[in-house]
mmCIF file of N, CA, C and O in Angstrom:
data_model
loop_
_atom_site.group_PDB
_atom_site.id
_atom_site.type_symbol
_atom_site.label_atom_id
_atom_site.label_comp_id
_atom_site.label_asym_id
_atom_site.label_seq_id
_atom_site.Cartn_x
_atom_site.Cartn_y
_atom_site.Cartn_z
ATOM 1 N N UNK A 1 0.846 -1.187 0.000
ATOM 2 C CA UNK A 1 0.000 0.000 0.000
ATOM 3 C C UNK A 1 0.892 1.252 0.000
ATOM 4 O O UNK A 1 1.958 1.084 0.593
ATOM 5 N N UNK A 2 0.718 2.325 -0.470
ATOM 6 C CA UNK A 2 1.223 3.476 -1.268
ATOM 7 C C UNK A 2 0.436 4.356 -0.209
ATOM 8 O O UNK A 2 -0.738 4.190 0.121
ATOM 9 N N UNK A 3 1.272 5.282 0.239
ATOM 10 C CA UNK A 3 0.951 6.672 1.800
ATOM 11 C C UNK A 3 0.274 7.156 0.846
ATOM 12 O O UNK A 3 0.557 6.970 -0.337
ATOM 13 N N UNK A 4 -0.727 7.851 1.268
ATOM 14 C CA UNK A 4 -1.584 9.325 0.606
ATOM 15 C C UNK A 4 -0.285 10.208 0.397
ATOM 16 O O UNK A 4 0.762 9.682 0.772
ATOM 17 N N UNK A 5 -0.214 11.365 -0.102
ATOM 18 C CA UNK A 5 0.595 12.364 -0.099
ATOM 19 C C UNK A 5 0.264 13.111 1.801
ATOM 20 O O UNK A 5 -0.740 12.875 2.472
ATOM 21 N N UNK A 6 1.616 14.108 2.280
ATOM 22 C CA UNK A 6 1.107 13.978 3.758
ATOM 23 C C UNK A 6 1.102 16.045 3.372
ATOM 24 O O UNK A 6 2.102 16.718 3.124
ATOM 25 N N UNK A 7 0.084 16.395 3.431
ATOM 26 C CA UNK A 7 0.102 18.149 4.130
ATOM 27 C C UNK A 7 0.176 17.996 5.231
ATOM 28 O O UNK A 7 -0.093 17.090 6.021
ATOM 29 N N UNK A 8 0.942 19.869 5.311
ATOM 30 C CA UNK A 8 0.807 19.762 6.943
ATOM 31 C C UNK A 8 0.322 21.438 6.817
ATOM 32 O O UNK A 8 0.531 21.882 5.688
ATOM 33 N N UNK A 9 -0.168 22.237 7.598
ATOM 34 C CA UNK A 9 -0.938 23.211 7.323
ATOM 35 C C UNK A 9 -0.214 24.496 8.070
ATOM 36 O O UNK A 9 -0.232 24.217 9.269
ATOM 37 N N UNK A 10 0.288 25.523 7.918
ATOM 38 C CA UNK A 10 0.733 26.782 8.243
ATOM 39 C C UNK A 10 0.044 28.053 8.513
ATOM 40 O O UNK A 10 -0.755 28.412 7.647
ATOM 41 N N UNK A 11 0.165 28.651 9.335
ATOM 42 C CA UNK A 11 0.006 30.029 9.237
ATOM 43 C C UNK A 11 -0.749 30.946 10.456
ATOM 44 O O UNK A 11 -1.158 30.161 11.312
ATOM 45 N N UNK A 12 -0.922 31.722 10.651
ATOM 46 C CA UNK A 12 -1.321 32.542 11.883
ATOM 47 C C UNK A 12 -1.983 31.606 12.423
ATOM 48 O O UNK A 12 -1.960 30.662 11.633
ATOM 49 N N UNK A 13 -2.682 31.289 13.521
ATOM 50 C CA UNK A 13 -3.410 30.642 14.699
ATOM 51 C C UNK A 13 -4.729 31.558 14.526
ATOM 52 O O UNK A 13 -5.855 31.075 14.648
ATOM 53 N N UNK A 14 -4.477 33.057 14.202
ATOM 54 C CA UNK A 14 -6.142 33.908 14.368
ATOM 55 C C UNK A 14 -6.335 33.518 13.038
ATOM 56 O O UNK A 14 -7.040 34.340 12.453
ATOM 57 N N UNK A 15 -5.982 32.580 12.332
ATOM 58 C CA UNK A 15 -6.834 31.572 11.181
ATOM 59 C C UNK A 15 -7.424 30.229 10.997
ATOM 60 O O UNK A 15 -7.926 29.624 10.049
ATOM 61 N N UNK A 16 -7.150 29.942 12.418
ATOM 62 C CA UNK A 16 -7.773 28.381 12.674
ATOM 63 C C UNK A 16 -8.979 27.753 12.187
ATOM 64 O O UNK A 16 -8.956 26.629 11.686
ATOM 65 N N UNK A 17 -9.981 28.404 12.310
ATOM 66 C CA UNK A 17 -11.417 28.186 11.357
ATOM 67 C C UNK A 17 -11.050 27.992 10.106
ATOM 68 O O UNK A 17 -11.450 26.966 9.557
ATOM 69 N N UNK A 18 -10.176 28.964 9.339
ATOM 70 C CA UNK A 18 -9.892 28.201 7.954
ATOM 71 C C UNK A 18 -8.778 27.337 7.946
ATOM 72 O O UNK A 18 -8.780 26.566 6.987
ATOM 73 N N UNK A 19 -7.775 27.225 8.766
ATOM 74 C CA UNK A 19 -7.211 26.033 8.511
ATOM 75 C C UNK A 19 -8.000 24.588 8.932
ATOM 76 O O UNK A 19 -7.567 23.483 8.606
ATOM 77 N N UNK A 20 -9.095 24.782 9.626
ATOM 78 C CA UNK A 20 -10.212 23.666 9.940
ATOM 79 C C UNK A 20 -10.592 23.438 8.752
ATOM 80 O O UNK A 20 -10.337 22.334 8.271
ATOM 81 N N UNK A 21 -11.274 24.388 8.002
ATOM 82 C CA UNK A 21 -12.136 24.076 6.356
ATOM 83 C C UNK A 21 -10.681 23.897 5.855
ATOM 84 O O UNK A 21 -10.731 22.812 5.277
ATOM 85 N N UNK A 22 -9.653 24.273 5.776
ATOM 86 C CA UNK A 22 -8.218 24.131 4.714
ATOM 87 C C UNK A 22 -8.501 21.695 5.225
ATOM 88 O O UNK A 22 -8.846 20.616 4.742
ATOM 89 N N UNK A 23 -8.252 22.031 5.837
ATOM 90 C CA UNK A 23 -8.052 20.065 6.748
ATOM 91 C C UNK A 23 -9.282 19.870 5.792
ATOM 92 O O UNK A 23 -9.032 19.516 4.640
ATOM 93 N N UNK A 24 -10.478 20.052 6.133
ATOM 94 C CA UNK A 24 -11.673 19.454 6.038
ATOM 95 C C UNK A 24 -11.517 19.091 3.706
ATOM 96 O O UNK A 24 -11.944 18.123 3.078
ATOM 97 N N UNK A 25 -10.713 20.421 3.141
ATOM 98 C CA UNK A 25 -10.725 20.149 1.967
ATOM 99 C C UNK A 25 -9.532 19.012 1.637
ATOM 100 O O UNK A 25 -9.558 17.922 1.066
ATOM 101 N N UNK A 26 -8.626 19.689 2.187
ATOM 102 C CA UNK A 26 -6.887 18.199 2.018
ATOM 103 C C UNK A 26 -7.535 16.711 2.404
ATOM 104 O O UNK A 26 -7.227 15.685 1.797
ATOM 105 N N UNK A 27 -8.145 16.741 3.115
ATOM 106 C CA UNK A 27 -8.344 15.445 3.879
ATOM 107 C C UNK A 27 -9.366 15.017 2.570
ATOM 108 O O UNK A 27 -8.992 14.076 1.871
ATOM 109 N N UNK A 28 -10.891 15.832 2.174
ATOM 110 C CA UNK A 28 -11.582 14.857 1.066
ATOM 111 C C UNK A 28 -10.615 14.670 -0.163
ATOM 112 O O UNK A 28 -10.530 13.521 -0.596
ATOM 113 N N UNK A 29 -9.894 15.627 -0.764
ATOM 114 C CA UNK A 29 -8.838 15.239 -1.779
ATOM 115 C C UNK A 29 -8.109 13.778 -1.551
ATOM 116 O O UNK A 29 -7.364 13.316 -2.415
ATOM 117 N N UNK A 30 -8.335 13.213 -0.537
ATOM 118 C CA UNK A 30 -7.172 12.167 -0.411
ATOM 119 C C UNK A 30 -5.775 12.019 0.580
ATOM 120 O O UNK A 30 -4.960 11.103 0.696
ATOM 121 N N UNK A 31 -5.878 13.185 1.150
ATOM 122 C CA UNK A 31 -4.441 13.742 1.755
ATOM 123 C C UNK A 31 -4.197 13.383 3.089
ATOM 124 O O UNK A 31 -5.294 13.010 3.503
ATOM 125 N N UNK A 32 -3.457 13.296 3.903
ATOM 126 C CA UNK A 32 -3.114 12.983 5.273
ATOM 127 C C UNK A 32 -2.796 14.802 5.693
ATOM 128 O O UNK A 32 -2.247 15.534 4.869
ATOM 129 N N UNK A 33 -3.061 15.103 6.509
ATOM 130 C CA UNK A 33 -3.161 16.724 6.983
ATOM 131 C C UNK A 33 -2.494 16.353 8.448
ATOM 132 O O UNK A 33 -2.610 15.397 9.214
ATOM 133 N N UNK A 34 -1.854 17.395 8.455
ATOM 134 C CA UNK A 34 -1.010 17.950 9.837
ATOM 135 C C UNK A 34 -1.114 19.314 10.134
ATOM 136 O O UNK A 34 -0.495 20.173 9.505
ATOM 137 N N UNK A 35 -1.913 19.563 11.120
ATOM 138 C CA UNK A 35 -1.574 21.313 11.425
ATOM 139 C C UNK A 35 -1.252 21.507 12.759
ATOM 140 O O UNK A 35 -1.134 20.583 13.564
ATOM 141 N N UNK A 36 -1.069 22.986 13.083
ATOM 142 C CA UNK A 36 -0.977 23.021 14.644
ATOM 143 C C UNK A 36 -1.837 22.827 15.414
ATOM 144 O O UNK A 36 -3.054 23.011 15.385
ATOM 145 N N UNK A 37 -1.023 22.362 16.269
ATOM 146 C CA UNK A 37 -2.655 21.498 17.479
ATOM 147 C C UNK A 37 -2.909 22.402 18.576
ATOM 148 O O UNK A 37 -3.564 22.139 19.585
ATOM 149 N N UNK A 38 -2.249 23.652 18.249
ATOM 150 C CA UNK A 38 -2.809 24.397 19.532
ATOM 151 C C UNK A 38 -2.706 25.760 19.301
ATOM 152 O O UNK A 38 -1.774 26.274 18.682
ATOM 153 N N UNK A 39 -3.873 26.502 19.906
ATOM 154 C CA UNK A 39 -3.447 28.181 19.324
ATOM 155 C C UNK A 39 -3.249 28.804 20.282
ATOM 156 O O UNK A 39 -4.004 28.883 21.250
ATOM 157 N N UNK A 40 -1.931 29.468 20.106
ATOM 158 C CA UNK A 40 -1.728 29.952 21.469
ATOM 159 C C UNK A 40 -2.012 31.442 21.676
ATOM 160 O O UNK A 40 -1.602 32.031 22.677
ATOM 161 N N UNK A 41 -2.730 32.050 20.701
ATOM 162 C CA UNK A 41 -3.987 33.457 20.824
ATOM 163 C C UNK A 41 -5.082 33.026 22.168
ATOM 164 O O UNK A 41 -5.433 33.878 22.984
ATOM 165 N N UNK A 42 -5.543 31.579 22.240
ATOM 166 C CA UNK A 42 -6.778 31.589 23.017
ATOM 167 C C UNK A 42 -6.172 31.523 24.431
ATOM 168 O O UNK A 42 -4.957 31.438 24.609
ATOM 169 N N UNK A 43 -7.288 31.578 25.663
ATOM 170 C CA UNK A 43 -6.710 31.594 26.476
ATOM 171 C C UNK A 43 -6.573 30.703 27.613
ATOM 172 O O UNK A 43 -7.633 30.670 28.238
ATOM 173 N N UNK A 44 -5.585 29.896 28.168
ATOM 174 C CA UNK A 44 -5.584 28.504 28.339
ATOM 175 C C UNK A 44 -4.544 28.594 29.547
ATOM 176 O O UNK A 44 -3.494 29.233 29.608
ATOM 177 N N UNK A 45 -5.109 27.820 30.426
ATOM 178 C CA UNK A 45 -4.196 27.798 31.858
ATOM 179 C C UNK A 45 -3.174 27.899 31.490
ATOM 180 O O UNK A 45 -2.773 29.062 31.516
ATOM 181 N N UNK A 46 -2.349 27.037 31.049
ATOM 182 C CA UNK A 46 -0.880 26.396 30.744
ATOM 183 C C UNK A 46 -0.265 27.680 30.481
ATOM 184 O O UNK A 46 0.790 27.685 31.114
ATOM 185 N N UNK A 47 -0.409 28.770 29.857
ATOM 186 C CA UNK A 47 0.267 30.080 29.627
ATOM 187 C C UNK A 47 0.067 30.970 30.609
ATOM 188 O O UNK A 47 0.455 32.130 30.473
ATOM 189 N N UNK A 48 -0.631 30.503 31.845
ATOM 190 C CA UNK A 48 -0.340 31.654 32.800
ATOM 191 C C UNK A 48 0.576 32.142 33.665
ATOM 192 O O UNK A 48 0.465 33.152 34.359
ATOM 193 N N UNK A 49 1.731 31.186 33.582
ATOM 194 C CA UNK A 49 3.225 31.901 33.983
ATOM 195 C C UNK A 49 4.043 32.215 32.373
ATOM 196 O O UNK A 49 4.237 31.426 31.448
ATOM 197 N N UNK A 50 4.272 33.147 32.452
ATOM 198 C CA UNK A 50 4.711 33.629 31.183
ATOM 199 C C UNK A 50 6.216 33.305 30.290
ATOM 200 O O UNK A 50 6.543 33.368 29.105
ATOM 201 N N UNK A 51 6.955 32.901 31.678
ATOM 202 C CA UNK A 51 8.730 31.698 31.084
ATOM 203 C C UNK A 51 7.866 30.524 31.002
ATOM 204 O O UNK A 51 7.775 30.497 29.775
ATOM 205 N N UNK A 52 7.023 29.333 31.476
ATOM 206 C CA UNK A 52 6.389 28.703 30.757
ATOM 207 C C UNK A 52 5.519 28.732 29.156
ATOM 208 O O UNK A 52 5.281 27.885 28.294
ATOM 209 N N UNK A 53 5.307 29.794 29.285
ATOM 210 C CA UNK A 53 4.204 30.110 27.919
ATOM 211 C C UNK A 53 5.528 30.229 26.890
ATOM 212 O O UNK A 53 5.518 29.798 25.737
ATOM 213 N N UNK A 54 6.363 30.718 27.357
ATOM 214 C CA UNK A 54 7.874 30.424 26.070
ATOM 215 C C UNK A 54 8.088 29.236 26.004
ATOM 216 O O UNK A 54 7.863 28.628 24.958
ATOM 217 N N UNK A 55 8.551 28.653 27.052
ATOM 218 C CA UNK A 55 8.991 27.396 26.751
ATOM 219 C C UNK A 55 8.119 26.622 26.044
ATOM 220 O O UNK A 55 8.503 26.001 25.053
ATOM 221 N N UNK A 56 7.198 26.590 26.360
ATOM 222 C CA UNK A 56 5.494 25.536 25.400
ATOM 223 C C UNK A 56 5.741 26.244 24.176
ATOM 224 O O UNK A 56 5.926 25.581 23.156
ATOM 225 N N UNK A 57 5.782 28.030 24.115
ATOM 226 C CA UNK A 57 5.760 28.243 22.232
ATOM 227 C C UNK A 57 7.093 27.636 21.786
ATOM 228 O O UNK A 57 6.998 26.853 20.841
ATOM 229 N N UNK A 58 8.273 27.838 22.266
ATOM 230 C CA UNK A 58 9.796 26.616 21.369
ATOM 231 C C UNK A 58 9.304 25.832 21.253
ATOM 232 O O UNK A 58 9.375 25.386 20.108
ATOM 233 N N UNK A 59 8.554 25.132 22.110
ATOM 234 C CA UNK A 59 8.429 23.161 21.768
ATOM 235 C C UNK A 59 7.539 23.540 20.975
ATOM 236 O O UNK A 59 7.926 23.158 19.870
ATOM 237 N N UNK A 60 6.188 24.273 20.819
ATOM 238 C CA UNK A 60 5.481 23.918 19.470
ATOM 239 C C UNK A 60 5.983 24.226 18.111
ATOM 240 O O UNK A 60 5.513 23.786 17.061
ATOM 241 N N UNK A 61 6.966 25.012 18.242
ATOM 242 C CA UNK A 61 7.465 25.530 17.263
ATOM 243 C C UNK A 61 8.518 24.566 16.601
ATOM 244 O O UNK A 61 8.953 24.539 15.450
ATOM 245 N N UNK A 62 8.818 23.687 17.832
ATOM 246 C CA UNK A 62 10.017 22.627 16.847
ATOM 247 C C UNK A 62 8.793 21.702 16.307
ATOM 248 O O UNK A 62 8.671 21.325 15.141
ATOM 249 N N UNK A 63 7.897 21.407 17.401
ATOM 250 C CA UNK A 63 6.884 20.355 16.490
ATOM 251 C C UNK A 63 6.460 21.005 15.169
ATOM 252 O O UNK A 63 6.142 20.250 14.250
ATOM 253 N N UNK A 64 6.433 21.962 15.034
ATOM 254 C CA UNK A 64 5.840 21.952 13.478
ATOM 255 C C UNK A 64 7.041 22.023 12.788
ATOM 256 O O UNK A 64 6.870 21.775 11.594
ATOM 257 N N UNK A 65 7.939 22.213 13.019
ATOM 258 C CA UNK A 65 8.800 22.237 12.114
ATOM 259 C C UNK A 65 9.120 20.586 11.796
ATOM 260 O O UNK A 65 9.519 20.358 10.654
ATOM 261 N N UNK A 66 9.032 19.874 12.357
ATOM 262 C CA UNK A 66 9.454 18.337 12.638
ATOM 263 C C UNK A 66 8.479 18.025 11.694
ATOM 264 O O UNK A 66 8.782 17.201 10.831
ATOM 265 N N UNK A 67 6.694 18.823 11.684
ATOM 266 C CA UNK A 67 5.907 18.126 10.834
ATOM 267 C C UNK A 67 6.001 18.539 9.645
ATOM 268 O O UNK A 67 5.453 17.738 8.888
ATOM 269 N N UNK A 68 6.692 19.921 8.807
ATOM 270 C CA UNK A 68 7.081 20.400 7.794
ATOM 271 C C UNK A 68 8.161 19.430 7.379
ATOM 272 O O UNK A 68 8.312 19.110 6.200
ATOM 273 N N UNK A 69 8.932 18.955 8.391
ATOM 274 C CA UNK A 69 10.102 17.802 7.654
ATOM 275 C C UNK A 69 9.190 16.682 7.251
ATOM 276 O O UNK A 69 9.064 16.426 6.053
ATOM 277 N N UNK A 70 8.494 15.942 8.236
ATOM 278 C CA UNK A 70 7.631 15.421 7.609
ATOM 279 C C UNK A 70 6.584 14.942 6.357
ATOM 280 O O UNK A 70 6.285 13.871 5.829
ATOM 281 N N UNK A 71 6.185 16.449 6.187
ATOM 282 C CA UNK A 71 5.363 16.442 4.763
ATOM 283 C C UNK A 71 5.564 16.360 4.047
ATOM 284 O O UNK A 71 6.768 16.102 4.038
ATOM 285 N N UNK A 72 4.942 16.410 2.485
ATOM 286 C CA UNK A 72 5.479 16.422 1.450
ATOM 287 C C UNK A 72 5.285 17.455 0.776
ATOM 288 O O UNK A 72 5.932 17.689 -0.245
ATOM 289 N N UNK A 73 4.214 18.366 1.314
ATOM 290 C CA UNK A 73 4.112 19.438 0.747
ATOM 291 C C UNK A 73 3.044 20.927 2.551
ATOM 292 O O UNK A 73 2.483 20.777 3.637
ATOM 293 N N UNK A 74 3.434 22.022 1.648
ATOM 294 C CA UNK A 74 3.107 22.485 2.964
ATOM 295 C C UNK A 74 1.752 23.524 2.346
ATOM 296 O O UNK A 74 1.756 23.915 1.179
ATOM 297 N N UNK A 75 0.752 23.841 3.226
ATOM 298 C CA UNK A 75 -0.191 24.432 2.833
ATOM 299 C C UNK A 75 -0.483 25.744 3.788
ATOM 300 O O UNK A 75 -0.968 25.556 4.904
ATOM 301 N N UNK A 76 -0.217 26.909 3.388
ATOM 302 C CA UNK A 76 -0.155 28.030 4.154
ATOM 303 C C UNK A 76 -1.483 29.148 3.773
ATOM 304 O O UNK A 76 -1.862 29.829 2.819
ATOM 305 N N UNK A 77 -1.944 28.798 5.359
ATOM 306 C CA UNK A 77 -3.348 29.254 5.171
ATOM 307 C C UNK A 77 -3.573 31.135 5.525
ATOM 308 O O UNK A 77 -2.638 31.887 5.801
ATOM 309 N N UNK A 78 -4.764 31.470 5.437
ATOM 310 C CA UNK A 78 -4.310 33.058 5.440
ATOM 311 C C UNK A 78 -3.996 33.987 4.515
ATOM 312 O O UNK A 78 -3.415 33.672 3.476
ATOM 313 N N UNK A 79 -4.333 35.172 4.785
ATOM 314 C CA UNK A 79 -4.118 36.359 4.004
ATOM 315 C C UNK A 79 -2.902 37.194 5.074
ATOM 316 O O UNK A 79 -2.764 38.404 4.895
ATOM 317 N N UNK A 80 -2.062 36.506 6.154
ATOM 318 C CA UNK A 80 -0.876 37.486 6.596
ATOM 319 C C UNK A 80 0.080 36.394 6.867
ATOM 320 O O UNK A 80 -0.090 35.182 6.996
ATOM 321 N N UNK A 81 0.930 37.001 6.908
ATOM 322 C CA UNK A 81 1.806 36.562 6.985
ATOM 323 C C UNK A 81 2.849 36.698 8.002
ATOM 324 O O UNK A 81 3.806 37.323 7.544
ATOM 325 N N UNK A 82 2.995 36.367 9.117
ATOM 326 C CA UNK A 82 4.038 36.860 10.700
ATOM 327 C C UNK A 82 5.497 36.070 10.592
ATOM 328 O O UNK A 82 5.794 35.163 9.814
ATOM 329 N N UNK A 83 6.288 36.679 11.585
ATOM 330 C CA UNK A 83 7.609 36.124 11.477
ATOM 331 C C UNK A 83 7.952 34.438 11.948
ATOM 332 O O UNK A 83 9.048 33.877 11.929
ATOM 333 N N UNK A 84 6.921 34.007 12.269
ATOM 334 C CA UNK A 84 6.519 32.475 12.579
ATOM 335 C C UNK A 84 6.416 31.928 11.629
ATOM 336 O O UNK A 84 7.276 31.075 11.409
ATOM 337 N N UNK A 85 5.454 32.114 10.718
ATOM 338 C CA UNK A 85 4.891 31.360 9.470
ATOM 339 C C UNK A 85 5.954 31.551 7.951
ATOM 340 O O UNK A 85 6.081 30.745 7.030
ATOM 341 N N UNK A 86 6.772 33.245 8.165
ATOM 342 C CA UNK A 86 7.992 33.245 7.540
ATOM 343 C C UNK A 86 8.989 32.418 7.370
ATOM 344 O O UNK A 86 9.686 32.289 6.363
ATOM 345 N N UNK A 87 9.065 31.722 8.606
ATOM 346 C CA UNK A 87 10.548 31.109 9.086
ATOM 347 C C UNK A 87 9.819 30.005 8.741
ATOM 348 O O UNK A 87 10.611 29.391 8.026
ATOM 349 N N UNK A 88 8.866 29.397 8.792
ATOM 350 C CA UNK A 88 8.138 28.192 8.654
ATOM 351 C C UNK A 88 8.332 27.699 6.990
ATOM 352 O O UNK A 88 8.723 26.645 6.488
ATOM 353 N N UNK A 89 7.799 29.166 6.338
ATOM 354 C CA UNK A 89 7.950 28.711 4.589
ATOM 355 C C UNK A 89 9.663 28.666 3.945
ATOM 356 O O UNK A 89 10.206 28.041 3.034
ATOM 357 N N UNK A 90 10.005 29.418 4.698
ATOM 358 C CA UNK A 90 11.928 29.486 4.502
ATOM 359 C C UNK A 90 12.010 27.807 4.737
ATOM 360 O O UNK A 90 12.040 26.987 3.820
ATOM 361 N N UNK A 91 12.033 27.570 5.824
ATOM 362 C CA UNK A 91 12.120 26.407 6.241
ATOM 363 C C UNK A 91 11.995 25.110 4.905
ATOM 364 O O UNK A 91 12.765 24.364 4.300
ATOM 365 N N UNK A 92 10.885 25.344 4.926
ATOM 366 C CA UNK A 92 9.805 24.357 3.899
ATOM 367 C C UNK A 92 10.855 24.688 2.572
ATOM 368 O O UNK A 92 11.846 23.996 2.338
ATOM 369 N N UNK A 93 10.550 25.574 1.961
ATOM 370 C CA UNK A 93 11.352 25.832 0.617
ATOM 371 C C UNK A 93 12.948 25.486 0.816
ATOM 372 O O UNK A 93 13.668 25.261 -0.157
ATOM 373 N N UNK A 94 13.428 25.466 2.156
ATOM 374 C CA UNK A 94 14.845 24.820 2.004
ATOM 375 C C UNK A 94 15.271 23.423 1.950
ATOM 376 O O UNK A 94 16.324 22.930 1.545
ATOM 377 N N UNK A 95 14.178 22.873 2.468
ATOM 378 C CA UNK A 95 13.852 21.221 2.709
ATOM 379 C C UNK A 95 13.186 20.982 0.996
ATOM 380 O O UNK A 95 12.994 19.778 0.825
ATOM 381 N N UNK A 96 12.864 21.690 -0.067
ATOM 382 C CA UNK A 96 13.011 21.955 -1.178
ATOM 383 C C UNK A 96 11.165 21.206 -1.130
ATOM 384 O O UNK A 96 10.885 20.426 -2.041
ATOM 385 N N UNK A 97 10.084 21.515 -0.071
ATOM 386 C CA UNK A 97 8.936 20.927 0.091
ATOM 387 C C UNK A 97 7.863 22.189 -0.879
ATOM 388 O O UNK A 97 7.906 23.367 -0.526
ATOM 389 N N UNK A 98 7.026 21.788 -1.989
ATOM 390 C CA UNK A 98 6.225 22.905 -2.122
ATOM 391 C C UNK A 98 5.240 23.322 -1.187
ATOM 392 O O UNK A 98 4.722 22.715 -0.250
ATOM 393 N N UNK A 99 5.091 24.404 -1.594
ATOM 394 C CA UNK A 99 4.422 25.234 -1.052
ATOM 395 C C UNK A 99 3.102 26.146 -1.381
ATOM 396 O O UNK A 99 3.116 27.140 -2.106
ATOM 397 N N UNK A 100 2.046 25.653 -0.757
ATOM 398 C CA UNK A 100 0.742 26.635 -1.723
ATOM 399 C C UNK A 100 0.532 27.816 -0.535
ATOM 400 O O UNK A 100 1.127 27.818 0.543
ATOM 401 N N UNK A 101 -0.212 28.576 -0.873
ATOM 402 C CA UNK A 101 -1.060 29.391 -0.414
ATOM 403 C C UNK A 101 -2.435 29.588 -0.575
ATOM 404 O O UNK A 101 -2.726 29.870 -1.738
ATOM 405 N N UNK A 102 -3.519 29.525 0.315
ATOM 406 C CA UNK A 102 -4.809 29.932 0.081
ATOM 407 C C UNK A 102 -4.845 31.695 -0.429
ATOM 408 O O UNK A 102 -5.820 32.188 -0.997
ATOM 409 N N UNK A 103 -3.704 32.386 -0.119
ATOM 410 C CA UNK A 103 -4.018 33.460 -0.639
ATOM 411 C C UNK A 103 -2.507 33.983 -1.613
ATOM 412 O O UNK A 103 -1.519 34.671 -1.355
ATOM 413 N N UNK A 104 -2.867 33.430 -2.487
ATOM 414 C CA UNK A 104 -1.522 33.862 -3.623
ATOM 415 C C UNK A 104 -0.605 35.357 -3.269
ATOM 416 O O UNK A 104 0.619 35.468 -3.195
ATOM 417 N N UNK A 105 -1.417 36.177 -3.129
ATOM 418 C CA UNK A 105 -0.618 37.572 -2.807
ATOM 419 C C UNK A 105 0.045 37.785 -1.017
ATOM 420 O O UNK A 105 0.691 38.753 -0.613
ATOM 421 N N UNK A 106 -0.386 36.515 -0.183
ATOM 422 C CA UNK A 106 0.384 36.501 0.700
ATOM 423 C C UNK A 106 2.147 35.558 0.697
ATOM 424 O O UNK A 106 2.787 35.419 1.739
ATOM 425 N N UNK A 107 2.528 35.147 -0.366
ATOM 426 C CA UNK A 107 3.403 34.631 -1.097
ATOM 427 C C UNK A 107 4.662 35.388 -0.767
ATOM 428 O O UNK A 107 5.145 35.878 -1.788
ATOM 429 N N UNK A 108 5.459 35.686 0.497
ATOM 430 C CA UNK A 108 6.799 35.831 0.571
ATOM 431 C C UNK A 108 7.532 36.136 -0.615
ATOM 432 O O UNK A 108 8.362 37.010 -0.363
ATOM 433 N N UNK A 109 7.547 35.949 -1.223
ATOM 434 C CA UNK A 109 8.305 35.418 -2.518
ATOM 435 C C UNK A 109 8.115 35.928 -3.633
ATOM 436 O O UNK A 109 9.052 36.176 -4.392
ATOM 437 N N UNK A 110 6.530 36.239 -3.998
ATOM 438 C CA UNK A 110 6.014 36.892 -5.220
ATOM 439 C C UNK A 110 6.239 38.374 -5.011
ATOM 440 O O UNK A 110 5.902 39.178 -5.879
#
């Protein structure tokens, strides 16, 4: 048996609803989807000492990067673009993984 192709999904956290519909479309295409499993905009015990709330954003931040090594291709959701999701597509394009955008003119690059 032959893997689906694997996305994994990028981009601000105050876009989670569409990276939900972004999953909900990769996944009927056929695809195995990976996104971030946690947004750290909302507001959630675990960040209420604030050298903890760093340490939890590094570790999520290596996990996605671990799941960008992972994928085979990366899907970057959103119309902005922050210095997180920057370093994320650098990343991706150096690991030589494509790269879409739901919003073409948020494209680093173009």
């Amino acid at each position: 048996m032959r893997l689906p192709r694997i996305v994994v999904i990028c981009g601000s956290t105050r876009f989670m609803a569409e990276m939900n519909e972004a999953d909900l479309r990769e996944t009927e295409a056929g695809k195995i989807v990976v996104k971030p499993g946690w947004d750290m905009k909302s507001p959630h015990g675990f960040r209420s000492d604030p050298v903890e709330a760093e340490v939890l954003k590094a570790r999520l931040g290596d996990l996605h990067r671990a799941k960008i090594l992972l994928a085979d291709e990366v899907l970057v959701v959103g119309c902005y673009i922050g210095d997180s999701t920057r370093a994320e597509i650098t990343y991706a394009r150096s690991l030589g993984k494509p790269v879409r955008f739901t919003h073409l003119e948020a494209d680093p690059a173009v």
